[in-house]
mmCIF file of C-alpha atoms in Angstrom:
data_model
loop_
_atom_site.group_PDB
_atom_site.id
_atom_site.type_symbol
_atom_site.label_atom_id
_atom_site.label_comp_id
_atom_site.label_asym_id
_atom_site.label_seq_id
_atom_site.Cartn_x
_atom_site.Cartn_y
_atom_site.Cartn_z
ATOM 1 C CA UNK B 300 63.760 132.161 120.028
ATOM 2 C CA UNK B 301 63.519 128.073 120.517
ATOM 3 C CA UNK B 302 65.230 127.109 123.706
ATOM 4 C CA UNK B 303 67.628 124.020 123.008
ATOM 5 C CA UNK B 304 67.603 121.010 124.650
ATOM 6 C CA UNK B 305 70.222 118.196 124.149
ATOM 7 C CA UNK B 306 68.976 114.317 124.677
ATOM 8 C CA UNK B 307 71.857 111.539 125.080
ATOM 9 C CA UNK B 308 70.172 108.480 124.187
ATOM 10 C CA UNK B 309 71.760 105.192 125.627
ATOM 11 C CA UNK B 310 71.322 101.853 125.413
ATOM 12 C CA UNK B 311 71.180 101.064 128.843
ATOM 13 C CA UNK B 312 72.820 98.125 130.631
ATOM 14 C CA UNK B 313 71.683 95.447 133.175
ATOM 15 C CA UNK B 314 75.140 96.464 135.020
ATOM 16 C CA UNK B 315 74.791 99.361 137.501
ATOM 17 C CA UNK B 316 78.338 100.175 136.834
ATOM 18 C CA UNK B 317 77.606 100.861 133.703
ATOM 19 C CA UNK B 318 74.713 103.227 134.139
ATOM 20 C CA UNK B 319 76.723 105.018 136.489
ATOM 21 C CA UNK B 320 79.403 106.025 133.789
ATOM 22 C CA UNK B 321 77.023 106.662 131.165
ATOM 23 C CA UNK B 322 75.970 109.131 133.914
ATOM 24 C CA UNK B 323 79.127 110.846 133.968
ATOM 25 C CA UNK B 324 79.884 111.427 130.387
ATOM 26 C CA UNK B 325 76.084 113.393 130.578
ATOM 27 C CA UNK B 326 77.523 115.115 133.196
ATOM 28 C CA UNK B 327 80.989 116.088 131.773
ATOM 29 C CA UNK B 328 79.465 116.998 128.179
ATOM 30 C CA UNK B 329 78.480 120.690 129.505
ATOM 31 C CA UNK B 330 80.935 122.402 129.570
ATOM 32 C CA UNK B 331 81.817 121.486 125.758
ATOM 33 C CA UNK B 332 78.121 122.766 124.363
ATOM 34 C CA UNK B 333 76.901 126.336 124.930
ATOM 35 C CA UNK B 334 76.268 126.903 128.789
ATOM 36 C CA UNK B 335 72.392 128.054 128.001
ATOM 37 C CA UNK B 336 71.829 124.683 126.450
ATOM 38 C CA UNK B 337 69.973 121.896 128.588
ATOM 39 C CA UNK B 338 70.995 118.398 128.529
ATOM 40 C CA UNK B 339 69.609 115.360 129.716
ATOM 41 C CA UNK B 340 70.281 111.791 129.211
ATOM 42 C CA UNK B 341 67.826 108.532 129.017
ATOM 43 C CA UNK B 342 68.196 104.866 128.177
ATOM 44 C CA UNK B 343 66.311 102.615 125.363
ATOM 45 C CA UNK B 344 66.224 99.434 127.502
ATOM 46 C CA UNK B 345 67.016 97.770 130.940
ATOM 47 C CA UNK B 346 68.058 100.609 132.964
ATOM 48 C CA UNK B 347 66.366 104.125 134.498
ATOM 49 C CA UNK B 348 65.871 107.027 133.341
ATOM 50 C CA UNK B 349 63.976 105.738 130.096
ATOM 51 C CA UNK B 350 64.818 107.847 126.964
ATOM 52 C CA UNK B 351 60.788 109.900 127.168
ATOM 53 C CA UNK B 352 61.691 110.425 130.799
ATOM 54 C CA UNK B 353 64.808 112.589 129.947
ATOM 55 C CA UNK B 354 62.600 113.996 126.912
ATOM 56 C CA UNK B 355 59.880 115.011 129.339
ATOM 57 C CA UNK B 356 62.583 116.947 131.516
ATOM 58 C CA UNK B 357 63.657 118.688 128.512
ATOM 59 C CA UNK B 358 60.187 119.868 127.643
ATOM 60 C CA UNK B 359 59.552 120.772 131.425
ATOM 61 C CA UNK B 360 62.867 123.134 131.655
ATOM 62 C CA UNK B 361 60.856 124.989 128.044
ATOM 63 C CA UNK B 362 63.190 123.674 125.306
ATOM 64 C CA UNK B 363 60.800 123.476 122.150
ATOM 65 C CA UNK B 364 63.945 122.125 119.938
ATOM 66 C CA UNK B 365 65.883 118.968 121.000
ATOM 67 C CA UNK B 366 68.694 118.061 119.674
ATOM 68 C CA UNK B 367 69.608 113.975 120.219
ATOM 69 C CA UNK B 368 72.106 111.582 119.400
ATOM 70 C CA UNK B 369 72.717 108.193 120.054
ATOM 71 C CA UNK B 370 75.255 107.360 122.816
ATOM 72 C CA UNK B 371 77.039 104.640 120.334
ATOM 73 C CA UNK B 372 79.667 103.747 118.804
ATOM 74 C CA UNK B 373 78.393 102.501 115.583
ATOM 75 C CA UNK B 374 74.703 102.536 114.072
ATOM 76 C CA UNK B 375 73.457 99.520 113.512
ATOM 77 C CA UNK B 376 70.005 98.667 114.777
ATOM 78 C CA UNK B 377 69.436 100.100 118.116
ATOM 79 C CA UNK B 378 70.777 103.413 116.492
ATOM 80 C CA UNK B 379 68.925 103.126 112.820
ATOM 81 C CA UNK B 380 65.756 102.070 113.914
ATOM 82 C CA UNK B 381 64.811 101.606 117.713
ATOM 83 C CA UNK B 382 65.898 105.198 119.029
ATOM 84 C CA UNK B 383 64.367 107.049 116.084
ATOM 85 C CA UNK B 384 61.042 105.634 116.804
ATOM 86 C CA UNK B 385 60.895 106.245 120.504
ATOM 87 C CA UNK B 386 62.160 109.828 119.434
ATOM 88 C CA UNK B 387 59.382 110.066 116.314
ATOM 89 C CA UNK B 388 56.670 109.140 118.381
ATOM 90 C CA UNK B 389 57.023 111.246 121.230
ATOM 91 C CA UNK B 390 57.972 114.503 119.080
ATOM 92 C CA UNK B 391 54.697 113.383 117.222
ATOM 93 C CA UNK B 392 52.442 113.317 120.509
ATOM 94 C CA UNK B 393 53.865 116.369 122.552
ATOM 95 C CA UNK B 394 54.697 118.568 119.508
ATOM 96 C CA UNK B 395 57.994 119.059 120.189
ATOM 97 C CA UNK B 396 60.746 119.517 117.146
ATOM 98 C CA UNK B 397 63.289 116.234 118.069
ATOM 99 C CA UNK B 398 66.056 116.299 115.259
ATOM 100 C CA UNK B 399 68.724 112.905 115.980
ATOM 101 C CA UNK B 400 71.916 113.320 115.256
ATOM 102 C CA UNK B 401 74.129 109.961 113.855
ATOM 103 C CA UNK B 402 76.584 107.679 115.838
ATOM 104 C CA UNK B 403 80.166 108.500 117.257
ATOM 105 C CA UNK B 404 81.522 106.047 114.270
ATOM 106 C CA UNK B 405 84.991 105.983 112.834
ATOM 107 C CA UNK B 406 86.616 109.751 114.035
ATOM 108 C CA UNK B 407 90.458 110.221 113.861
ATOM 109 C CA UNK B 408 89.591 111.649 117.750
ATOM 110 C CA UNK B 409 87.963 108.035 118.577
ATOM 111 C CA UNK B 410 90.838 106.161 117.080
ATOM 112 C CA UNK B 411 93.109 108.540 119.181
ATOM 113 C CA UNK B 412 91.505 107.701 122.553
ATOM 114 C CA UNK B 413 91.363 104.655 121.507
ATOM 115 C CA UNK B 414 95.397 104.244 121.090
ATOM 116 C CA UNK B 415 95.924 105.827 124.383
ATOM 117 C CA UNK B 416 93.926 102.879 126.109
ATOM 118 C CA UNK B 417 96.130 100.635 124.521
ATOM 119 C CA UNK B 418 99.451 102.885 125.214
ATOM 120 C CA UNK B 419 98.227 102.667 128.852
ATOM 121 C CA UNK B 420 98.244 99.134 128.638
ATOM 122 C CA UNK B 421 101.442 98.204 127.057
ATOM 123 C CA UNK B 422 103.736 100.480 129.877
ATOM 124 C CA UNK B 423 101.751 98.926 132.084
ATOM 125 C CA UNK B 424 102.400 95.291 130.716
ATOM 126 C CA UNK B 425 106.201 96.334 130.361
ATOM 127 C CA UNK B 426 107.042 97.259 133.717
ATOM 128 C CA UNK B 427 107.237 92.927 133.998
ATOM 129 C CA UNK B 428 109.792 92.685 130.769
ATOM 130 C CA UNK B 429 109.512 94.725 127.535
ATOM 131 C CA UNK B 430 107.977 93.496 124.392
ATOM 132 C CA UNK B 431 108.670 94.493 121.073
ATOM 133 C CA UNK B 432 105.512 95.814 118.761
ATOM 134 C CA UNK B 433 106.264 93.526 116.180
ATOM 135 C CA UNK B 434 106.047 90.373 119.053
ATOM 136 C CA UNK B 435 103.091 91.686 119.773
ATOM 137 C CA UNK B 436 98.986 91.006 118.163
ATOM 138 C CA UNK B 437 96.268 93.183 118.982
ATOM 139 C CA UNK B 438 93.257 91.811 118.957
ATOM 140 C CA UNK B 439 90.180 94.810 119.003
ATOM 141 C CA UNK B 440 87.129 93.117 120.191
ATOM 142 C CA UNK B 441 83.372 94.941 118.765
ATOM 143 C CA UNK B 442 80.358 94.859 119.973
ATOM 144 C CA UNK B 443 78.454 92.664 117.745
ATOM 145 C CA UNK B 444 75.725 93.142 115.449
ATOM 146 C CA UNK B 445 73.305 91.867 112.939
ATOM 147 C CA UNK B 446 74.457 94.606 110.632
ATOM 148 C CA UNK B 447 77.391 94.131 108.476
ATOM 149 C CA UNK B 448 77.768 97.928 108.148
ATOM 150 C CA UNK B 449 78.368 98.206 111.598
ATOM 151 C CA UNK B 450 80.515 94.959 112.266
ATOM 152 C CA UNK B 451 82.984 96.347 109.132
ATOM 153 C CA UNK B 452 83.209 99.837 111.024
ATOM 154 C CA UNK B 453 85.627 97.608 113.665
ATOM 155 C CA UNK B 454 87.800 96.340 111.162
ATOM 156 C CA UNK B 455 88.498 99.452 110.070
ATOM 157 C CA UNK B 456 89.529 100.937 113.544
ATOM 158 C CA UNK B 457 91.111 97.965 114.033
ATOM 159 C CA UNK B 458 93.228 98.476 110.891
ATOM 160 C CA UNK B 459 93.354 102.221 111.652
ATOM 161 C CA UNK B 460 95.153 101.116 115.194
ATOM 162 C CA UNK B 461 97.537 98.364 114.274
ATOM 163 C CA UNK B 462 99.101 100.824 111.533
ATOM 164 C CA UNK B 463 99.342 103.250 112.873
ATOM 165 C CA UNK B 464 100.634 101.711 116.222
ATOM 166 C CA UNK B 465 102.762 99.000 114.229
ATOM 167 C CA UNK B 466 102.083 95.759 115.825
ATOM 168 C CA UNK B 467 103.236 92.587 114.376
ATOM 169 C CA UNK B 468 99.175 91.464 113.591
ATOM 170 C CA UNK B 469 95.868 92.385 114.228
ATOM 171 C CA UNK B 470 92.698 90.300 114.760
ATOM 172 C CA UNK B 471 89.078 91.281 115.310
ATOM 173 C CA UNK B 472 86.494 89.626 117.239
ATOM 174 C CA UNK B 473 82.701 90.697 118.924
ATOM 175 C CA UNK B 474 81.385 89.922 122.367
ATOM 176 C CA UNK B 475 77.725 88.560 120.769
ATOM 177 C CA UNK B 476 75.767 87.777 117.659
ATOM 178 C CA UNK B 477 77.518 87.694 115.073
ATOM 179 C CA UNK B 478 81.403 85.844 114.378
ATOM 180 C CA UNK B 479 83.794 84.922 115.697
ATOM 181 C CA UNK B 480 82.941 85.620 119.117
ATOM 182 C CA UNK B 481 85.551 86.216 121.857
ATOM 183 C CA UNK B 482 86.942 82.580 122.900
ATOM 184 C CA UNK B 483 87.290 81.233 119.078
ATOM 185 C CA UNK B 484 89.216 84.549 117.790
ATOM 186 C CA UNK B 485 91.637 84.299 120.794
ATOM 187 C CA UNK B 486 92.091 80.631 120.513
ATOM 188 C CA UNK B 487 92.791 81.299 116.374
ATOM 189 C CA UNK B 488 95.545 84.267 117.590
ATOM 190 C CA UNK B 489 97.604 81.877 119.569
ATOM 191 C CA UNK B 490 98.302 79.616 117.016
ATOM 192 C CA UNK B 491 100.176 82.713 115.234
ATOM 193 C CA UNK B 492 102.899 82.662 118.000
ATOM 194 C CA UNK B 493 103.075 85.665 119.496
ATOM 195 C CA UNK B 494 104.743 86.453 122.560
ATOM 196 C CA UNK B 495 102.077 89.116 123.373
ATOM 197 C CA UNK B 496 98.457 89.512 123.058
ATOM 198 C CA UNK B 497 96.417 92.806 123.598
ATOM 199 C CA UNK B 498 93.118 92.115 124.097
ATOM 200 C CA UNK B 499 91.092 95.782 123.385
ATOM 201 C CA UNK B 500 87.335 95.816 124.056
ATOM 202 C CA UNK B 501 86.123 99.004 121.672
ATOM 203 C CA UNK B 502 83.510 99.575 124.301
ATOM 204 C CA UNK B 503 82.311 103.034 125.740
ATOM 205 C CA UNK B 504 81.587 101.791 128.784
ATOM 206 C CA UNK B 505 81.670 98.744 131.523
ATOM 207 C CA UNK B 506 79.113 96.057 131.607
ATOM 208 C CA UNK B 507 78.429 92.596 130.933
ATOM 209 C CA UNK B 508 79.924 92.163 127.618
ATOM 210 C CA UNK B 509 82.901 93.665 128.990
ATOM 211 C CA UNK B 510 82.730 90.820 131.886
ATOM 212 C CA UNK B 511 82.389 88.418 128.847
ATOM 213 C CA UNK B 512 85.488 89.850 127.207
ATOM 214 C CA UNK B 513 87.707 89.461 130.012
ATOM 215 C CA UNK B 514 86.149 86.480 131.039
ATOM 216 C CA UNK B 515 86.877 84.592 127.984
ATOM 217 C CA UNK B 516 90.363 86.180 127.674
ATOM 218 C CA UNK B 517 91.503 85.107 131.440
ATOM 219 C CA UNK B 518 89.756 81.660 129.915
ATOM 220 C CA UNK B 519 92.239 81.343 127.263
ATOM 221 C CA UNK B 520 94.935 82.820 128.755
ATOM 222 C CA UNK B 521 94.873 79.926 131.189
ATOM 223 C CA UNK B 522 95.042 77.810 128.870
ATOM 224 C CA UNK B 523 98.003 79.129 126.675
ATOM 225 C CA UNK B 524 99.985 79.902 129.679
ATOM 226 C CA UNK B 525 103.315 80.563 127.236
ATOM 227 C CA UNK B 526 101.065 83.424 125.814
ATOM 228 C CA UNK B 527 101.030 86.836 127.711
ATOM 229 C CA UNK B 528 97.490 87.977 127.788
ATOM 230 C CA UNK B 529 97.025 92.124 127.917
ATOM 231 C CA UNK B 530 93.271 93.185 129.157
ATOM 232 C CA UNK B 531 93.285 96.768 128.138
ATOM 233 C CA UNK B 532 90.830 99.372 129.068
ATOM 234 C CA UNK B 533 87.755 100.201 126.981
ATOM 235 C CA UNK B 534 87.003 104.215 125.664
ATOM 236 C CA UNK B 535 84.843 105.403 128.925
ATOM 237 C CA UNK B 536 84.881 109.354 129.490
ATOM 238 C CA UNK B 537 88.282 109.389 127.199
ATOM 239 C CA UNK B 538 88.541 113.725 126.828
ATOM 240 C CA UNK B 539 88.487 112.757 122.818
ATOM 241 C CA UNK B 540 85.545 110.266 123.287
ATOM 242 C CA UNK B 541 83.433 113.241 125.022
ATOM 243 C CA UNK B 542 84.555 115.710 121.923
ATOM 244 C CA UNK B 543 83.474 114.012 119.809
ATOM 245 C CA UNK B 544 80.178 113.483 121.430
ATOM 246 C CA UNK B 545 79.800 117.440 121.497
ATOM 247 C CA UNK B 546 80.505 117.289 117.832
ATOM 248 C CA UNK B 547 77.516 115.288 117.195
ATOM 249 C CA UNK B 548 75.350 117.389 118.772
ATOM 250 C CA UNK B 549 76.739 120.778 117.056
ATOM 251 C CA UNK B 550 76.789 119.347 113.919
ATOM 252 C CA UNK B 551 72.763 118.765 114.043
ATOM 253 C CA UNK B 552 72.733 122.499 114.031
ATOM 254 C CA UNK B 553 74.998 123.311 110.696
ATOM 255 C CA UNK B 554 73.206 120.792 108.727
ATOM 256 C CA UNK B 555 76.023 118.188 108.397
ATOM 257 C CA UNK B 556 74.889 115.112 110.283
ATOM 258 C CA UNK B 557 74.448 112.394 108.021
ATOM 259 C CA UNK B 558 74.303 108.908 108.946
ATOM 260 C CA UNK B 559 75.981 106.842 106.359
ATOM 261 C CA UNK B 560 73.082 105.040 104.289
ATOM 262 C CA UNK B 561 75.403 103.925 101.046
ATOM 263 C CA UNK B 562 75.931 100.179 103.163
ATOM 264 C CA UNK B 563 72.545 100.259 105.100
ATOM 265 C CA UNK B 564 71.315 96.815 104.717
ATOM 266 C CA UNK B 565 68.145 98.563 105.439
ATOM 267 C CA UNK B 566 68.250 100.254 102.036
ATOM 268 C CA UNK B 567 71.056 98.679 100.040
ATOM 269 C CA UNK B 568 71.007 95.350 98.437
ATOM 270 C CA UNK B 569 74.222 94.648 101.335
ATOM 271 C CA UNK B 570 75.215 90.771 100.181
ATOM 272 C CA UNK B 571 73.223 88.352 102.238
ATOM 273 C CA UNK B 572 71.071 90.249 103.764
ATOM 274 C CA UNK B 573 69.108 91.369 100.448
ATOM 275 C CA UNK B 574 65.517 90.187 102.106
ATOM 276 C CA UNK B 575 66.005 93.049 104.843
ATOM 277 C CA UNK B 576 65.514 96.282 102.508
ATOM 278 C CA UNK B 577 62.768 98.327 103.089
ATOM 279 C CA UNK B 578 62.083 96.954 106.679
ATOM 280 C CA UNK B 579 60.224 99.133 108.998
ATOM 281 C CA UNK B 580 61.547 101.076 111.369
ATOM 282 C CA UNK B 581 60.663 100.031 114.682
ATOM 283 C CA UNK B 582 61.436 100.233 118.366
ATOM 284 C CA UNK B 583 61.846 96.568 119.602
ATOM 285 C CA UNK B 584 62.481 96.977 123.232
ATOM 286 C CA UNK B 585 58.996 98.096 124.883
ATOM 287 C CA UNK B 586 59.285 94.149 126.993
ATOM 288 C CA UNK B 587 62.633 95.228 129.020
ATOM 289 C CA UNK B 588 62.621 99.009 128.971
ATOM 290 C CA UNK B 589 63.176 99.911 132.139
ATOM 291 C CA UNK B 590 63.895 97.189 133.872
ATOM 292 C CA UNK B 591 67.472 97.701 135.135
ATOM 293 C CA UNK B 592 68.763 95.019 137.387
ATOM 294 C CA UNK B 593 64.756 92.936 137.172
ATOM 295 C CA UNK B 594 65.586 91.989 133.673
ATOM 296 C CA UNK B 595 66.366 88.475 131.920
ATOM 297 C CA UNK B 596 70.659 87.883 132.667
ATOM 298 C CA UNK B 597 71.364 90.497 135.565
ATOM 299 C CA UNK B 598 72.482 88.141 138.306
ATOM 300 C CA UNK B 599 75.047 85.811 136.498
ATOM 301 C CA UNK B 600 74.951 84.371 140.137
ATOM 302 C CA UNK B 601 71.060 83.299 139.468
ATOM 303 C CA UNK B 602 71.844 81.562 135.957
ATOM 304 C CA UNK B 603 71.840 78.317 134.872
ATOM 305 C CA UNK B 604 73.859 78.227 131.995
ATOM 306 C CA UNK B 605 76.929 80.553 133.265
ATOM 307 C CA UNK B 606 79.490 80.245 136.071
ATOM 308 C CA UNK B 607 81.626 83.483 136.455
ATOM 309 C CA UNK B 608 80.579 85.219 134.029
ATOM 310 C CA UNK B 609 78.055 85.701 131.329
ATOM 311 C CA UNK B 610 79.137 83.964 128.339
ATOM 312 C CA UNK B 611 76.102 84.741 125.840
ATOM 313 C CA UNK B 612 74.591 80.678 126.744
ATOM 314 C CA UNK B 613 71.415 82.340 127.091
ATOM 315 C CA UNK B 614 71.273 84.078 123.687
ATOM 316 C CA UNK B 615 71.164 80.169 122.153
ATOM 317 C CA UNK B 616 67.673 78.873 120.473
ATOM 318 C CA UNK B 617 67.451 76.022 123.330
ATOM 319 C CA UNK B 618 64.947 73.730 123.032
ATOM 320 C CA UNK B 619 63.445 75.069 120.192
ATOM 321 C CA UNK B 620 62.934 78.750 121.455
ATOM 322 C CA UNK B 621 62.958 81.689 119.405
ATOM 323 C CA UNK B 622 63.190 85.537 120.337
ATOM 324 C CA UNK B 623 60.050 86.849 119.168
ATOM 325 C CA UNK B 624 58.108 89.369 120.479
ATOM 326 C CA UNK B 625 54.983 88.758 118.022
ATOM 327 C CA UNK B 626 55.025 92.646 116.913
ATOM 328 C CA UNK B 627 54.404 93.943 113.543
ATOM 329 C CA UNK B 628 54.381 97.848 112.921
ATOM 330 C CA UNK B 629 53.230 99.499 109.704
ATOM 331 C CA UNK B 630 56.143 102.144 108.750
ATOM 332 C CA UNK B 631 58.296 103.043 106.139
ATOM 333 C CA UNK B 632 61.961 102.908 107.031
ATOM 334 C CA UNK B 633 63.359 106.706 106.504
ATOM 335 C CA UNK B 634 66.576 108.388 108.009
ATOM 336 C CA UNK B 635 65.056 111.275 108.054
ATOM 337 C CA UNK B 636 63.088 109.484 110.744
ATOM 338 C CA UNK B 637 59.448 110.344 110.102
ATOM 339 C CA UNK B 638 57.043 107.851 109.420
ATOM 340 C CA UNK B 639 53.463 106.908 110.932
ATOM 341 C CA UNK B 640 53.405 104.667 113.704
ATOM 342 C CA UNK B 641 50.723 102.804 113.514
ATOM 343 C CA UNK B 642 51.080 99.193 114.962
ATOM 344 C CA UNK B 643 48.958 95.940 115.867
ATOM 345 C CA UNK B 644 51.884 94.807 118.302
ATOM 346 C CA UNK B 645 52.774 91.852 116.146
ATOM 347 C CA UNK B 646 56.913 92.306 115.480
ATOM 348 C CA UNK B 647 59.860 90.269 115.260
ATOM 349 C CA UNK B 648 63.574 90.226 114.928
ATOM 350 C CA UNK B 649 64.640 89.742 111.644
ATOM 351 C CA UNK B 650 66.644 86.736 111.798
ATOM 352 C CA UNK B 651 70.734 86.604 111.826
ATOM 353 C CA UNK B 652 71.675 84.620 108.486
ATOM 354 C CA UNK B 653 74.615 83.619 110.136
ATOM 355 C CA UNK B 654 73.226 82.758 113.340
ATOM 356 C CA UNK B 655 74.863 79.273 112.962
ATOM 357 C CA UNK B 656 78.524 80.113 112.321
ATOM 358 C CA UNK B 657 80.355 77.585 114.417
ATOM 359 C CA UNK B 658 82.491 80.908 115.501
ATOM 360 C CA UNK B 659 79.353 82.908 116.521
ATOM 361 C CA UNK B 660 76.905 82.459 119.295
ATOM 362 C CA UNK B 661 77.386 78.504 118.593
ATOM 363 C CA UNK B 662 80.791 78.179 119.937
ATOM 364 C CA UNK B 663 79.752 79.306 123.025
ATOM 365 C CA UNK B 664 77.226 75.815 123.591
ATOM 366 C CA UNK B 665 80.116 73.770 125.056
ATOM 367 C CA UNK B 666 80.089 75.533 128.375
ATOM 368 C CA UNK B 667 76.548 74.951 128.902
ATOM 369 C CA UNK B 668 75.722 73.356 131.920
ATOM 370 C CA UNK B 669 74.126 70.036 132.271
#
């Protein structure tokens, strides 16, 4: 009989606070999985324990099968590409069966914790003077990604939550790479007039983009002082968040977890982004894994570019700079995820077509500092 382990692979966060409540949801997963299975949790970059150190304590408690899934929301690359390498290449060197499960994505139980965050936040916003739904714009703000697949999945929770809530309008916007970014969507929402605006963050957990949310929102909200500005809470250990993170792991076992590959840029012709089918699948965070609160951006008191809170200033090509790690790997890109991994440490990120929206990472260059 194989003895089953269950990895939770995060992304990992330069914010302490936010390690500490991935933490949790390891810890209150448990009791929702059968009580002979083990579980351990690891992180692909910036923050401790590494994803092979929670794959080592798996192997070290006996469990020859491991079951993982990404901690995310939606897969884009960190979830299609980096995690399944790390994962691929250590079931390849210690022998061990590693079979990865597929994101959280659009669930009616993840739209339903998500309503409740913004349920708590409207009787919370009423208590100082009611305000009708329809007087009201939600705004849902993503994560951000270089993958259209994953950027759409936002709209459609975002649609999923303004129907079937019934505000007047709904707008959608993403804390980083691609558009439009936090500042420009809420500065395009107050032109529409509403009395209210709920600004949602459809985040699992704190951190610096979540800074960077409310940061920009208090921004704006200053300066559209006849606007009332709503900072609801993002998913955390929601009770529906952390079922449906139970159902991902099950699900490995009865054969029905399929990522969704029909919009995978990585194997679809997606429009404009054509060039990026049949890329390999790589891990592209070896230079900060581990690093926790060492790395690049985790004292916004230490920056240059950022005052209260980090806007994204440093994610900007200045002076000619690009993010390029120089590492090239020779695989085939497969969601079954096996493929050799044989590399001459020579990669680099594919570049964002959009990278020059003036709604994207561009709109953020007027708060640089001189």
């Amino acid at each position: 009989m194989s003895k089953i382990g269950v990895m939770i692979c995060g992304h990992g966060s330069r914010s302490e606070a936010a390690v500490r409540e991935f933490a949790v949801l390891a810890e209150k997963l448990p009791p929702l999985l059968p009580k002979e299975w083990e579980i351990d949790y690891g992180y692909l970059e910036f923050a401790n324990p590494v994803i092979r150190l929670g794959l080592d304590n798996l192997r070290e408690k006996g469990c020859d099968q491991i079951l993982a899934v990404p901690g995310m929301l939606f897969a884009a690359m960190h979830a299609k590409n980096d995690i399944p390498s790390v994962l691929n290449a250590y079931a390849k060197e210690h022998g061990v069966k590693v079979s990865y499960g597929r994101e959280l994505g659009v669930d009616p139980r993840m739209i339903r914790a998500a309503s409740e965050r913004i349920e708590e936040a409207v009787i919370e916003a009423d208590k100082g003077g009611v305000v009708a739904r329809h007087d009201t714009c939600l705004v849902v703000i993503g994560r951000g990604a270089s993958d259209p697949d994953a950027n759409s999945n936002v709209n459609k929770i975002a649609r999923m939550l303004w129907e079937g809530m019934g505000f007047g309008w709904c707008e959608v916007g993403y804390s980083g790479v691609t558009f439009p970014l936090v500042e420009p969507c809420l500065e395009q929402v107050v032109k529409l007039g509403y009395k209210r605006v709920i600004v949602f963050p459809y985040f699992l957990f704190t951190g610096i983009l979540i800074d960077r949310i409310y940061g920009f929102t208090d921004m704006v909200a200053a300066a559209h002082p006849d606007t009332q500005f709503v900072k609801a809470g993002y998913l955390n250990d929601h009770p529906q968040v952390l079922a449906t993170f139970a159902e991902r792991v099950t699900e490995i076992l009865e054969g029905q977890s399929l990522m969704n590959c029909s919009l995978c840029k990585y194997r679809t012709q997606v429009l404009g982004f054509e060039d990026e089918v049949g890329l390999p699948q790589e891990s592209h965070h070896h230079h900060v894994e581990g690093q926790g609160a060492t790395a690049p951006g985790s004292n916004v008191g230490d920056c240059k570019l950022c005052d209260d809170f980090c806007s994204g200033a440093c994610r900007l090509e200045i002076d000619g700079h690009h993010h390029d790690h120089s590492h090239s790997h020779d695989h085939s890109h497969d969601h079954g995820h096996s493929h050799s991994h044989d590399h001459d440490h020579d990669h680099h990120h594919h570049p964002y077509p959009h990278a020059d929206h003036p709604l994207g990472p561009e709109s953020v260059r007027k708060h640089l500092k001189d």
